[in-house]
Coordinates of N, CA, C and O in Angstrom, one line a residue:
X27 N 121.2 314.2 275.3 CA 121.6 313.3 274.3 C 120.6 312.1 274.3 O 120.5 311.6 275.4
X28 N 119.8 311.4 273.1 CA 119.5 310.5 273.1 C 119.9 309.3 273.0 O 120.9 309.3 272.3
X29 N 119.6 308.4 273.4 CA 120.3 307.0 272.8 C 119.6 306.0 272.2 O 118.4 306.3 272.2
X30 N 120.0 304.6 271.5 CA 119.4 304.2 270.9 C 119.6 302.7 270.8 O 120.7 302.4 271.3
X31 N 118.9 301.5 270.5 CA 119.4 300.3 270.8 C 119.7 300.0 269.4 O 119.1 300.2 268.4
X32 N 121.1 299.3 269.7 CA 122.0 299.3 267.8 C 122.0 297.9 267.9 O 122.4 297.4 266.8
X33 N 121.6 296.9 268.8 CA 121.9 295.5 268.8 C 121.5 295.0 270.2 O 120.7 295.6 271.0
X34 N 122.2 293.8 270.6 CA 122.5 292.8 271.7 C 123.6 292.0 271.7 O 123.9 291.2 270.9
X35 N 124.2 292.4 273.2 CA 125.4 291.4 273.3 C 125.4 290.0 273.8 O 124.3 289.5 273.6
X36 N 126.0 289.2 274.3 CA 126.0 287.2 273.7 C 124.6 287.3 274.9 O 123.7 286.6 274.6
X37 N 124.5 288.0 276.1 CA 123.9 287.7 277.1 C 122.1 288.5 276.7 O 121.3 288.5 277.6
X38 N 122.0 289.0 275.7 CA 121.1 289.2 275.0 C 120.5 290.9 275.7 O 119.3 291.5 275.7
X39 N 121.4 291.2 276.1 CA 121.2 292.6 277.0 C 121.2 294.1 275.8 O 122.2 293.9 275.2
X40 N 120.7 294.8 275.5 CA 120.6 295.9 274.6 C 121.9 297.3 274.7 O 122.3 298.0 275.7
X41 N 122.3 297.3 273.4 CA 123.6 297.7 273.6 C 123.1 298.8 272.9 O 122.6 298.6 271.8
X42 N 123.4 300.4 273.5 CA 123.1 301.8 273.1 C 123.7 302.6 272.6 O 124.9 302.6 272.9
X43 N 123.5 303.5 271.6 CA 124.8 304.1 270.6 C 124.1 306.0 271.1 O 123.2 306.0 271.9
X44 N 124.4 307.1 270.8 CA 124.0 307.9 270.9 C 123.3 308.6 269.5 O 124.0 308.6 268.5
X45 N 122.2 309.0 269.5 CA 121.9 309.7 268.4 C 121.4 311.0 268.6 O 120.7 311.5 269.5
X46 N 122.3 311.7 266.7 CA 121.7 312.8 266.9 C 120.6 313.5 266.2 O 120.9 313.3 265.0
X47 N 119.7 314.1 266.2 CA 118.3 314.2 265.4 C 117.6 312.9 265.6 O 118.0 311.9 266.2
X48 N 116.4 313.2 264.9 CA 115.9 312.1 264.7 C 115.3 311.4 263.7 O 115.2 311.8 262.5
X49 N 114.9 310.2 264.1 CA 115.2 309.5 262.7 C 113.3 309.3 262.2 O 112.5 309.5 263.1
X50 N 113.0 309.2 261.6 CA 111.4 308.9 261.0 C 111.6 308.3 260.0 O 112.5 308.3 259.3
X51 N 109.8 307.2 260.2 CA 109.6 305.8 259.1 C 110.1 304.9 259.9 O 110.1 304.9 261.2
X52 N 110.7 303.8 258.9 CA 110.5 302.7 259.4 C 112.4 302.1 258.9 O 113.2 302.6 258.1
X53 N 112.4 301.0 259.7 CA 114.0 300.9 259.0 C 113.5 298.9 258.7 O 112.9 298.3 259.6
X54 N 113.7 298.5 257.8 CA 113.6 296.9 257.2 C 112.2 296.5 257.9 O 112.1 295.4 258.5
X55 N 111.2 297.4 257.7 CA 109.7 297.0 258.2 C 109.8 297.0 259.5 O 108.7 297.0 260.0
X56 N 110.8 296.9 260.5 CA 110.3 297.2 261.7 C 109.9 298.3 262.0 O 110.3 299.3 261.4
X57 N 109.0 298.4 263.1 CA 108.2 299.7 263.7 C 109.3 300.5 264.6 O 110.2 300.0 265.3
X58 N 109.2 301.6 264.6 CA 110.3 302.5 265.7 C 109.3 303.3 266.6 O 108.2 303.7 266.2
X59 N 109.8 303.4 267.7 CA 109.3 303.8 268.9 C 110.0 305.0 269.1 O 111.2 305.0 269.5
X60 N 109.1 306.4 268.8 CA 109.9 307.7 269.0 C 110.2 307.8 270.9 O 109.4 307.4 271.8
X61 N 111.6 308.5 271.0 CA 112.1 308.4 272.1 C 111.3 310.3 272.7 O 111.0 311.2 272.0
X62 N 111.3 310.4 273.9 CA 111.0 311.3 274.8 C 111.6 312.8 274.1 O 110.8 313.7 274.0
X63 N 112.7 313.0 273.8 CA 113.7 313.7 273.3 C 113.4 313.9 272.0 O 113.7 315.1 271.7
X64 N 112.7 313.1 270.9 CA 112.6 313.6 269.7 C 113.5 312.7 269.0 O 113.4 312.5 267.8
X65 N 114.6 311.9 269.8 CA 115.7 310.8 268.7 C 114.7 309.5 268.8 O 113.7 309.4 269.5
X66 N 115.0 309.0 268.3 CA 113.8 307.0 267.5 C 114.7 306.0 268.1 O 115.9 306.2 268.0
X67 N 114.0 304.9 268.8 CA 114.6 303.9 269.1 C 114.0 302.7 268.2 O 112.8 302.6 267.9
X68 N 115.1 302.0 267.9 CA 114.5 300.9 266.7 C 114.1 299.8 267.6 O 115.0 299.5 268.3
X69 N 113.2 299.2 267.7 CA 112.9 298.2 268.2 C 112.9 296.6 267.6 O 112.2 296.1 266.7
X70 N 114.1 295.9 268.3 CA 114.6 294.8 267.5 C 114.1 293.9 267.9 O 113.4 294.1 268.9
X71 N 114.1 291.9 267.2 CA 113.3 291.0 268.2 C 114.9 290.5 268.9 O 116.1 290.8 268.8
X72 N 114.1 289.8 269.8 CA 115.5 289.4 270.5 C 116.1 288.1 269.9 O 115.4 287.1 269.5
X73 N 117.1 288.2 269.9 CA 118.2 286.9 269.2 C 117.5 285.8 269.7 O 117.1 285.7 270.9
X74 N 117.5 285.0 268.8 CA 117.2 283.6 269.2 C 118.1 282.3 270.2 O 119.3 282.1 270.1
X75 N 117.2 281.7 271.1 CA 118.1 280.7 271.7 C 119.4 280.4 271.1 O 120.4 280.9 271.7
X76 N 119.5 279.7 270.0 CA 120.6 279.2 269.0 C 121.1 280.1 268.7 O 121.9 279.4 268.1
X77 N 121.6 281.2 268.6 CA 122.5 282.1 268.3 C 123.2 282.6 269.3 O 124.3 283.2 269.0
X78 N 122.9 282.5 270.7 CA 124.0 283.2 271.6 C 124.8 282.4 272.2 O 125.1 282.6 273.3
X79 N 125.2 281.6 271.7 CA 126.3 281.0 271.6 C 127.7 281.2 270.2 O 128.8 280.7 270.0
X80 N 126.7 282.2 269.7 CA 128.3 283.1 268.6 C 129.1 283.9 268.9 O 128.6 284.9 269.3
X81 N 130.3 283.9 268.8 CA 130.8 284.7 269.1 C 131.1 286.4 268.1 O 131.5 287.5 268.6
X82 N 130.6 286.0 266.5 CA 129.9 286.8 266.0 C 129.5 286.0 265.1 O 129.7 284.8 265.0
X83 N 128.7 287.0 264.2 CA 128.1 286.5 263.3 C 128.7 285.1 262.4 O 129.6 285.2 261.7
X84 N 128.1 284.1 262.7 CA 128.4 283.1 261.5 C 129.3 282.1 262.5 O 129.2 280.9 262.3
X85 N 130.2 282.5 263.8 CA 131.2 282.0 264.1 C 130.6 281.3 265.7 O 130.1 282.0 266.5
X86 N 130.6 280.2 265.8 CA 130.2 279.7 266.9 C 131.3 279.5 268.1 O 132.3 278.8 267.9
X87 N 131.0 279.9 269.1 CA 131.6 279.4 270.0 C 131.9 278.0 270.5 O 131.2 277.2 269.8
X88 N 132.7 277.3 271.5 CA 132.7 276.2 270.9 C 131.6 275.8 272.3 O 131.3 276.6 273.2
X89 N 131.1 274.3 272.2 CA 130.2 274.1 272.2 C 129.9 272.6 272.6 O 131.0 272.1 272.6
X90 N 128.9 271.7 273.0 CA 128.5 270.7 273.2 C 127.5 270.2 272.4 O 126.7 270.9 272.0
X91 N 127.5 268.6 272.1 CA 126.3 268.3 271.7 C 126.1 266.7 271.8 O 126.9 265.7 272.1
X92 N 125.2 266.8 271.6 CA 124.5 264.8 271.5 C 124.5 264.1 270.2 O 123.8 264.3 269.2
X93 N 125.2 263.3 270.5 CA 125.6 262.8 269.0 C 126.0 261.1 269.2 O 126.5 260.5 270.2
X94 N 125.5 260.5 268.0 CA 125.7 259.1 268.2 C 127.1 258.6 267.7 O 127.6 259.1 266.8
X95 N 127.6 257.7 268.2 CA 128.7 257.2 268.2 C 128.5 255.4 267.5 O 128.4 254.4 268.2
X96 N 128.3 255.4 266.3 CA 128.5 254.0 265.7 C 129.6 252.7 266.2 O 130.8 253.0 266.1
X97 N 129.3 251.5 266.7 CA 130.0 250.7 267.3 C 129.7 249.9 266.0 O 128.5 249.8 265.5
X98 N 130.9 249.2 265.5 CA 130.7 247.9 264.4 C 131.9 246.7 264.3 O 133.1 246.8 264.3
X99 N 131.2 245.7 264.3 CA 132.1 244.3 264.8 C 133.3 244.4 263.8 O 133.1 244.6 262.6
X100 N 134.7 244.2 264.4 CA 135.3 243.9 264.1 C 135.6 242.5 263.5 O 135.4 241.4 264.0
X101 N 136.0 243.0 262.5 CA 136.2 241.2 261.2 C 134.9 241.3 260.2 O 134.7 240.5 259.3
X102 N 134.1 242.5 260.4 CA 133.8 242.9 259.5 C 132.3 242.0 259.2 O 131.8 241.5 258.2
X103 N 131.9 241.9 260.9 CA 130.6 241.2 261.4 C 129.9 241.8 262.9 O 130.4 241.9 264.0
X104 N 128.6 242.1 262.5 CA 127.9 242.4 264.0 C 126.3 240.8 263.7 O 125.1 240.9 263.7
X105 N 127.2 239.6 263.5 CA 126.3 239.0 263.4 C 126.7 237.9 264.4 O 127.9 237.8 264.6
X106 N 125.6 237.0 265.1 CA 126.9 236.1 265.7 C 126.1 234.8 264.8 O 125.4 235.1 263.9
X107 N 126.4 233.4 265.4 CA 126.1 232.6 264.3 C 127.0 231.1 265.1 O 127.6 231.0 266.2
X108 N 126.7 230.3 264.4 CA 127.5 228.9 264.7 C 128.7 228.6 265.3 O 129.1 227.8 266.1
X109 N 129.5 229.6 264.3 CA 131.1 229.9 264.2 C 131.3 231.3 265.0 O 132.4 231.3 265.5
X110 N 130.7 232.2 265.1 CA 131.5 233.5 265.4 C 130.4 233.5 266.9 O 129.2 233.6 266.8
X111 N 131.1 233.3 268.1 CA 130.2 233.2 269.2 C 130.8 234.4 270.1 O 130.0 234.8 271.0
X112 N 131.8 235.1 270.0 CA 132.2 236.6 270.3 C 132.6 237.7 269.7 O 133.6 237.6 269.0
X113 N 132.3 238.4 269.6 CA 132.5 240.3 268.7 C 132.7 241.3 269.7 O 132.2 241.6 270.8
X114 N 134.0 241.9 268.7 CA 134.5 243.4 269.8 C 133.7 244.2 268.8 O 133.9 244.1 267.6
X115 N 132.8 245.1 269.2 CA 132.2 246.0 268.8 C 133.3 247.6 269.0 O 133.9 247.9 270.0
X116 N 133.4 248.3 267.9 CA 134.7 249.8 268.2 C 133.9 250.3 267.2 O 133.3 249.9 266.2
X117 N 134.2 251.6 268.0 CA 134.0 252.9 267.5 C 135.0 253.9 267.3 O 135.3 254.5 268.4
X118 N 135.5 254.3 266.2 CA 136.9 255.3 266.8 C 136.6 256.7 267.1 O 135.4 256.5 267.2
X119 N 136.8 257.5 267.3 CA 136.2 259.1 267.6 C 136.9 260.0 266.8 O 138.2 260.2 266.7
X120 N 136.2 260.4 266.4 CA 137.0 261.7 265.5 C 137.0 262.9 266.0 O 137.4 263.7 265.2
X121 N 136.5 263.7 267.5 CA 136.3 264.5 268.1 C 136.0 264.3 269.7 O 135.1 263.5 270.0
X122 N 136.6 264.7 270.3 CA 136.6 264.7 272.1 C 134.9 264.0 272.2 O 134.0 264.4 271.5
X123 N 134.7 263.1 273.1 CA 133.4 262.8 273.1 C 132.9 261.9 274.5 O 133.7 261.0 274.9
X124 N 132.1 261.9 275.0 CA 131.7 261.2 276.4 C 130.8 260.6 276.0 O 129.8 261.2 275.5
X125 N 131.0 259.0 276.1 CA 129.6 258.2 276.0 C 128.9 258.4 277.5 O 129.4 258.7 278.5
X126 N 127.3 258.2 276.9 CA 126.2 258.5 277.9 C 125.0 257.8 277.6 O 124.3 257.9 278.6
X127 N 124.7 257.4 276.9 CA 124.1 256.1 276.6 C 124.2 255.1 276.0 O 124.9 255.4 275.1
X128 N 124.0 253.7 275.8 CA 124.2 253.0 275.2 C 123.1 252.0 274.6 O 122.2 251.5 275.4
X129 N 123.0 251.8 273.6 CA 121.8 251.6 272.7 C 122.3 250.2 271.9 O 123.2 250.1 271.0
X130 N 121.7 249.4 272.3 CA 122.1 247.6 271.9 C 120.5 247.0 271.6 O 120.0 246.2 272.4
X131 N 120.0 247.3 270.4 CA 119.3 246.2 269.7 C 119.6 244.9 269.0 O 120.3 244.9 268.0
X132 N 118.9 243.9 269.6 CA 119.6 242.6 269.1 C 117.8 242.0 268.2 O 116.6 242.3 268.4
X133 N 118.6 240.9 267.1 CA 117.6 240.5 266.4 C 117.8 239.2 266.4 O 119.0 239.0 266.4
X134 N 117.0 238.1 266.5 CA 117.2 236.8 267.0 C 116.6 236.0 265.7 O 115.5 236.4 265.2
X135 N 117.2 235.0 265.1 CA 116.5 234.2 263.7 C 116.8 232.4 264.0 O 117.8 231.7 263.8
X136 N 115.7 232.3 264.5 CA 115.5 230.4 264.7 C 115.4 230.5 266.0 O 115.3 231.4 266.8
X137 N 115.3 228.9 266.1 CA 114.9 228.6 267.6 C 116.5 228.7 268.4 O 116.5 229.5 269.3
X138 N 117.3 228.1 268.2 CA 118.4 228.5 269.1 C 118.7 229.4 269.6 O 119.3 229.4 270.7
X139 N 118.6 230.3 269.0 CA 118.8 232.0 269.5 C 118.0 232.4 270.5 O 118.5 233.0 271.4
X140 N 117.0 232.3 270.6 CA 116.1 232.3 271.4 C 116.4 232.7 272.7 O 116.1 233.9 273.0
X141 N 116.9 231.8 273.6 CA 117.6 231.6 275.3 C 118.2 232.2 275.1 O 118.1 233.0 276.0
X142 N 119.4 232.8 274.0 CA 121.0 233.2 273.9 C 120.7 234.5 274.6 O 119.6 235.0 274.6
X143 N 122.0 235.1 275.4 CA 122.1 236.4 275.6 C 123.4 236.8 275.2 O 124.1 235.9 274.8
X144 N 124.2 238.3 275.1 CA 125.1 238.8 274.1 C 125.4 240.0 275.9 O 124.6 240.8 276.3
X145 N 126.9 239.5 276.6 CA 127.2 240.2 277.4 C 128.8 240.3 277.4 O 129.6 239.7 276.7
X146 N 129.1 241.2 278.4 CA 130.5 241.5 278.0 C 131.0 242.7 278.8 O 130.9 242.8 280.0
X147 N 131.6 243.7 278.0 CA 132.4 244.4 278.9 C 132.8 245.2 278.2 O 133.1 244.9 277.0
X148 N 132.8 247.1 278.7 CA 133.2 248.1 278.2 C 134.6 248.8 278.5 O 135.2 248.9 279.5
X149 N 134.9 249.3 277.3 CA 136.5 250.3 277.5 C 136.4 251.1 276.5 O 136.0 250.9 275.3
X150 N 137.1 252.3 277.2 CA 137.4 253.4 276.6 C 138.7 253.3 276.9 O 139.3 253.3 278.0
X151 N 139.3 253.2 275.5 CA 140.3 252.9 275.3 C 141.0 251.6 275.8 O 140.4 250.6 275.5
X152 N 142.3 251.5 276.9 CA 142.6 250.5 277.5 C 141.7 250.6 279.1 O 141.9 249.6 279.8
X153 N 140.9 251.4 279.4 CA 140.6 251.3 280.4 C 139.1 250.8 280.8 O 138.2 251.3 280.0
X154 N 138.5 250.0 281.8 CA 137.5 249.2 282.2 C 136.4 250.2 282.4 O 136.5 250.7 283.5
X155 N 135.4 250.7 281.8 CA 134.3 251.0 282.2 C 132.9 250.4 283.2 O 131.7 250.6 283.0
X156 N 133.6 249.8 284.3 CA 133.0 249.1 285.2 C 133.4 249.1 286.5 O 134.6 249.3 286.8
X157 N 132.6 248.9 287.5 CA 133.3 249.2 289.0 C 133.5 247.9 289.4 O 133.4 247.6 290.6
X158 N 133.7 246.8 288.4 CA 134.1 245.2 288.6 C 133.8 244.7 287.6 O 132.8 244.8 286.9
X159 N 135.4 243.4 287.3 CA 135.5 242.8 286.4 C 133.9 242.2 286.5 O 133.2 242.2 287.5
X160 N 133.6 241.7 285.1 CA 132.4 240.5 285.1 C 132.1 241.1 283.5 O 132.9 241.8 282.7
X161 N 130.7 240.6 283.3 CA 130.2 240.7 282.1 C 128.7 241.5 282.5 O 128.1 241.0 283.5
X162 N 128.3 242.3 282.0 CA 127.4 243.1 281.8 C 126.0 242.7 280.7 O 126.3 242.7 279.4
X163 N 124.8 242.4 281.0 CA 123.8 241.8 280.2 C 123.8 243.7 279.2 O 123.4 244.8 279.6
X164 N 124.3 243.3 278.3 CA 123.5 244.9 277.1 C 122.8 245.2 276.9 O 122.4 246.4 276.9
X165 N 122.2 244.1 276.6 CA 120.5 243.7 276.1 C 119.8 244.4 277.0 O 118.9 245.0 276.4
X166 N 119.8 244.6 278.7 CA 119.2 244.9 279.4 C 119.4 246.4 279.5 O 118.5 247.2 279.5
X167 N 120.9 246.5 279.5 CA 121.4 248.3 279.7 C 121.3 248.7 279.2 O 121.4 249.9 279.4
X168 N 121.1 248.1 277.3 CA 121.3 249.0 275.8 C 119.7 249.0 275.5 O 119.5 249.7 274.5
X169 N 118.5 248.4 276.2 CA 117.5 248.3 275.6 C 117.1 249.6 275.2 O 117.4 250.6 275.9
X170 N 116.3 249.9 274.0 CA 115.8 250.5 273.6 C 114.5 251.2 274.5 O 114.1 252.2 274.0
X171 N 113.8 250.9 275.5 CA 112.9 250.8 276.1 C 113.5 251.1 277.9 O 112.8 251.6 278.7
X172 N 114.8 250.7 277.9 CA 115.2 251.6 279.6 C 115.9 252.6 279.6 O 116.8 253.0 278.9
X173 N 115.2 253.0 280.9 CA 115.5 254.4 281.0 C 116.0 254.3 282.6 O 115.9 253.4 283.4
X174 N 116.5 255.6 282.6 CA 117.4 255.8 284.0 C 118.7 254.6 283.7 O 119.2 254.0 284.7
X175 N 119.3 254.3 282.4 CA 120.4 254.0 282.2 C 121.5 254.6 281.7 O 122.5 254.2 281.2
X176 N 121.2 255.7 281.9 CA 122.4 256.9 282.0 C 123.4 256.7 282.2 O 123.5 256.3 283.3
X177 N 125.0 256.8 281.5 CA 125.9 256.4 282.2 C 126.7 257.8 282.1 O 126.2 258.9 281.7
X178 N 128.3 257.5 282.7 CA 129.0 258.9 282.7 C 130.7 258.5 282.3 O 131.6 258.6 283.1
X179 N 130.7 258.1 281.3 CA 132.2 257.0 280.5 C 133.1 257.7 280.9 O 132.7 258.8 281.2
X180 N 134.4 257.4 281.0 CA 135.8 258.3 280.7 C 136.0 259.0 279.3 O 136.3 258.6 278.2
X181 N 135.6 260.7 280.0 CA 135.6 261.3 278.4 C 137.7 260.8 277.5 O 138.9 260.8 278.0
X182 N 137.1 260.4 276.1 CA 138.0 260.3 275.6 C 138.4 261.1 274.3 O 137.6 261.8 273.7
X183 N 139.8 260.9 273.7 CA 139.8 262.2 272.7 C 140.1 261.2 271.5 O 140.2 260.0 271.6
X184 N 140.2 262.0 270.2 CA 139.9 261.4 268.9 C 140.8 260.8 268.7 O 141.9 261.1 269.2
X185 N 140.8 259.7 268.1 CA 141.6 258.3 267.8 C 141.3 257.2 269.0 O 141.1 256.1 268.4
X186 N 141.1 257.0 270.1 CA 140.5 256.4 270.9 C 139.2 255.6 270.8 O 138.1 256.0 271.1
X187 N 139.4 254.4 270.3 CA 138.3 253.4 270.4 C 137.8 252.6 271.5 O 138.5 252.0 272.3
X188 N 136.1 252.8 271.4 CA 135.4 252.5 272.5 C 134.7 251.6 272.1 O 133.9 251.7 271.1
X189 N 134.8 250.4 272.9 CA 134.9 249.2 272.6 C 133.6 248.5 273.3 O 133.3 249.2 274.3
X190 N 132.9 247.6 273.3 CA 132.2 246.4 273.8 C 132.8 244.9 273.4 O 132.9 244.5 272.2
X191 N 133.3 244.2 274.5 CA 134.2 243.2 274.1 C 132.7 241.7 274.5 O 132.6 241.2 275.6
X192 N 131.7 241.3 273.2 CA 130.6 240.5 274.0 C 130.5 239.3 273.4 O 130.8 239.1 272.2
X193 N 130.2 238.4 274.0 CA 130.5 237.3 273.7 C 129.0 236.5 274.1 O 128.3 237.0 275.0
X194 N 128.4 235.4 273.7 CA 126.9 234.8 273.9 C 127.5 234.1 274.9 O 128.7 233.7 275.1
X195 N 125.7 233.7 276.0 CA 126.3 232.6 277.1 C 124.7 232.1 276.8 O 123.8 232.7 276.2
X196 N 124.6 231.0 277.5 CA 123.4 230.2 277.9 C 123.7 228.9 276.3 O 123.0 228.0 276.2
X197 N 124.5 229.0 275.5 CA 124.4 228.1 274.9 C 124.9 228.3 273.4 O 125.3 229.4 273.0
X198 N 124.9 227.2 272.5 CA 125.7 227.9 271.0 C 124.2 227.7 270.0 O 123.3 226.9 270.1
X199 N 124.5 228.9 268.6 CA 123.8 228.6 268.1 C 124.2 227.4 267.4 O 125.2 226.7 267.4
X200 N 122.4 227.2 266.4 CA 122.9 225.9 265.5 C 122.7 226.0 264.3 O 122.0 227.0 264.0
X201 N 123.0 225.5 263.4 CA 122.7 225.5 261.8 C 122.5 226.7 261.6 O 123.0 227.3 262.5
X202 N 121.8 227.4 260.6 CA 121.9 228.8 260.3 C 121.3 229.9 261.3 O 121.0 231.0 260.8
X203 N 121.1 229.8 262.3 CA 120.1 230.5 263.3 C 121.6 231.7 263.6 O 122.8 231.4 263.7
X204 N 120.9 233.0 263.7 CA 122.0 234.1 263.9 C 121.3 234.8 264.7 O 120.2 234.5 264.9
X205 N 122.0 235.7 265.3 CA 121.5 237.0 266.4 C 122.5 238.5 265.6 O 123.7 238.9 265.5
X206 N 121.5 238.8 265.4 CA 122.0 240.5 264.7 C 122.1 241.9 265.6 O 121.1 242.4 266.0
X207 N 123.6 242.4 265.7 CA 123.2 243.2 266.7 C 123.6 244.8 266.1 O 124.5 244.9 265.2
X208 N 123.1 245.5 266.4 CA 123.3 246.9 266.0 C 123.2 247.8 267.2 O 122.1 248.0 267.7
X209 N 124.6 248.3 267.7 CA 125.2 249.0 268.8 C 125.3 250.2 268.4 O 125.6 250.4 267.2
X210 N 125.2 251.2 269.3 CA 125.8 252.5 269.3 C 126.0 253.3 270.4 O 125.0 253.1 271.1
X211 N 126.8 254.2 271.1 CA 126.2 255.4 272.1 C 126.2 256.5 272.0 O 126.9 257.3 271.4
X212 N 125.2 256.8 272.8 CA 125.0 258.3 272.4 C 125.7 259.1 273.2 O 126.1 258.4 274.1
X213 N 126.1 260.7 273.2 CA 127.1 261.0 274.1 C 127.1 262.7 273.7 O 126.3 263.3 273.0
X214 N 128.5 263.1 274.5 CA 128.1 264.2 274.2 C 130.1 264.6 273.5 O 131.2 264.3 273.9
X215 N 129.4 265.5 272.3 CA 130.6 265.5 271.8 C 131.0 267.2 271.6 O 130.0 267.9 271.3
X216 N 132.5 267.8 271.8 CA 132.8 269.2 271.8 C 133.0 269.4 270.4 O 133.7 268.9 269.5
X217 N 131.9 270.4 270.5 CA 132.2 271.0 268.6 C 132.1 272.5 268.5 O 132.3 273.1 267.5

């Protein structure tokens, strides 16, 4: 009895059907490779990376991914200024998600801003993201530019807001001079 390869299973291994007679030509432009016996083996390409994680066609298994998480000031400001010298930055989650980076660009306008720094303190949910009270420089840990700042948050599930509670030190702004910040983390979310 001949056999023949009819596909691949999730582990990409060639799964064999029996055939009887044989087959000649070609099936959807691929080339067939006659078998020893006289029956045709179709020769398939192999599934791509991204697909073997289906459980069949169309249906994905479930899964991980890297995805940003938007942080935006509450009161409906990520600006600070004369008057507003602290901001809780929240994010709520709409799907199970672990922050794993954190990404804090700040924009500075006039001379007072200048010295200012923007630090503070993380929670997932009610709980401290820190191995001690204090305040955390962001600017330093969120830079755009460091690396090996990897973190590993308390994964949390949807409805759960993840918070930066920061507030400026070294001094107040003055007259219209503002510091503009745009937060987010990146992380890994089950989908």
């Amino acid at each position: 009895m001949t056999m023949q390869v009819v596909g691949y299973d999730d582990a990409g291994e060639p799964v064999y059907q029996p055939v009887h007679g044989a087959v000649m030509g070609s099936v959807m432009g691929r080339r067939q490779h006659h078998a020893a016996h006289g029956g045709a083996q179709i020769t398939l390409p192999p599934k791509p990376e991204w697909r073997h994680g289906e459980l069949a066609h169309g249906v994905q298994a479930p899964d991980t991914g890297m995805f940003p998480l938007p942080l935006s000031g509450t009161g409906g400001t990520n600006t600070f200024s004369a008057t507003t010298a602290a901001i809780t930055f929240q994010g709520s989650l709409q799907k199970p998600f672990r922050c794993e980076r954190l990404i804090f660009i700040v924009t500075r306008v006039g001379a007072s801003a200048a010295n200012l720094r923007a630090q503070g303190q993380m929670f997932i949910g009610t709980d401290l993201q820190q191995g001690e009270l204090g305040f955390l420089g962001f600017e330093s840990l969120g830079a755009v530019t460091a690396f090996g700042t990897r973190l590993t948050l308390t994964p949390a599930n949807h409805g759960v807001f993840v918070r930066l509670q920061t507030q400026l030190v070294g001094g107040v702004l003055a007259g219209s001079d503002v510091i503009l910040i745009n937060t987010y983390f990146l992380g890994q979310i089950i989908h």
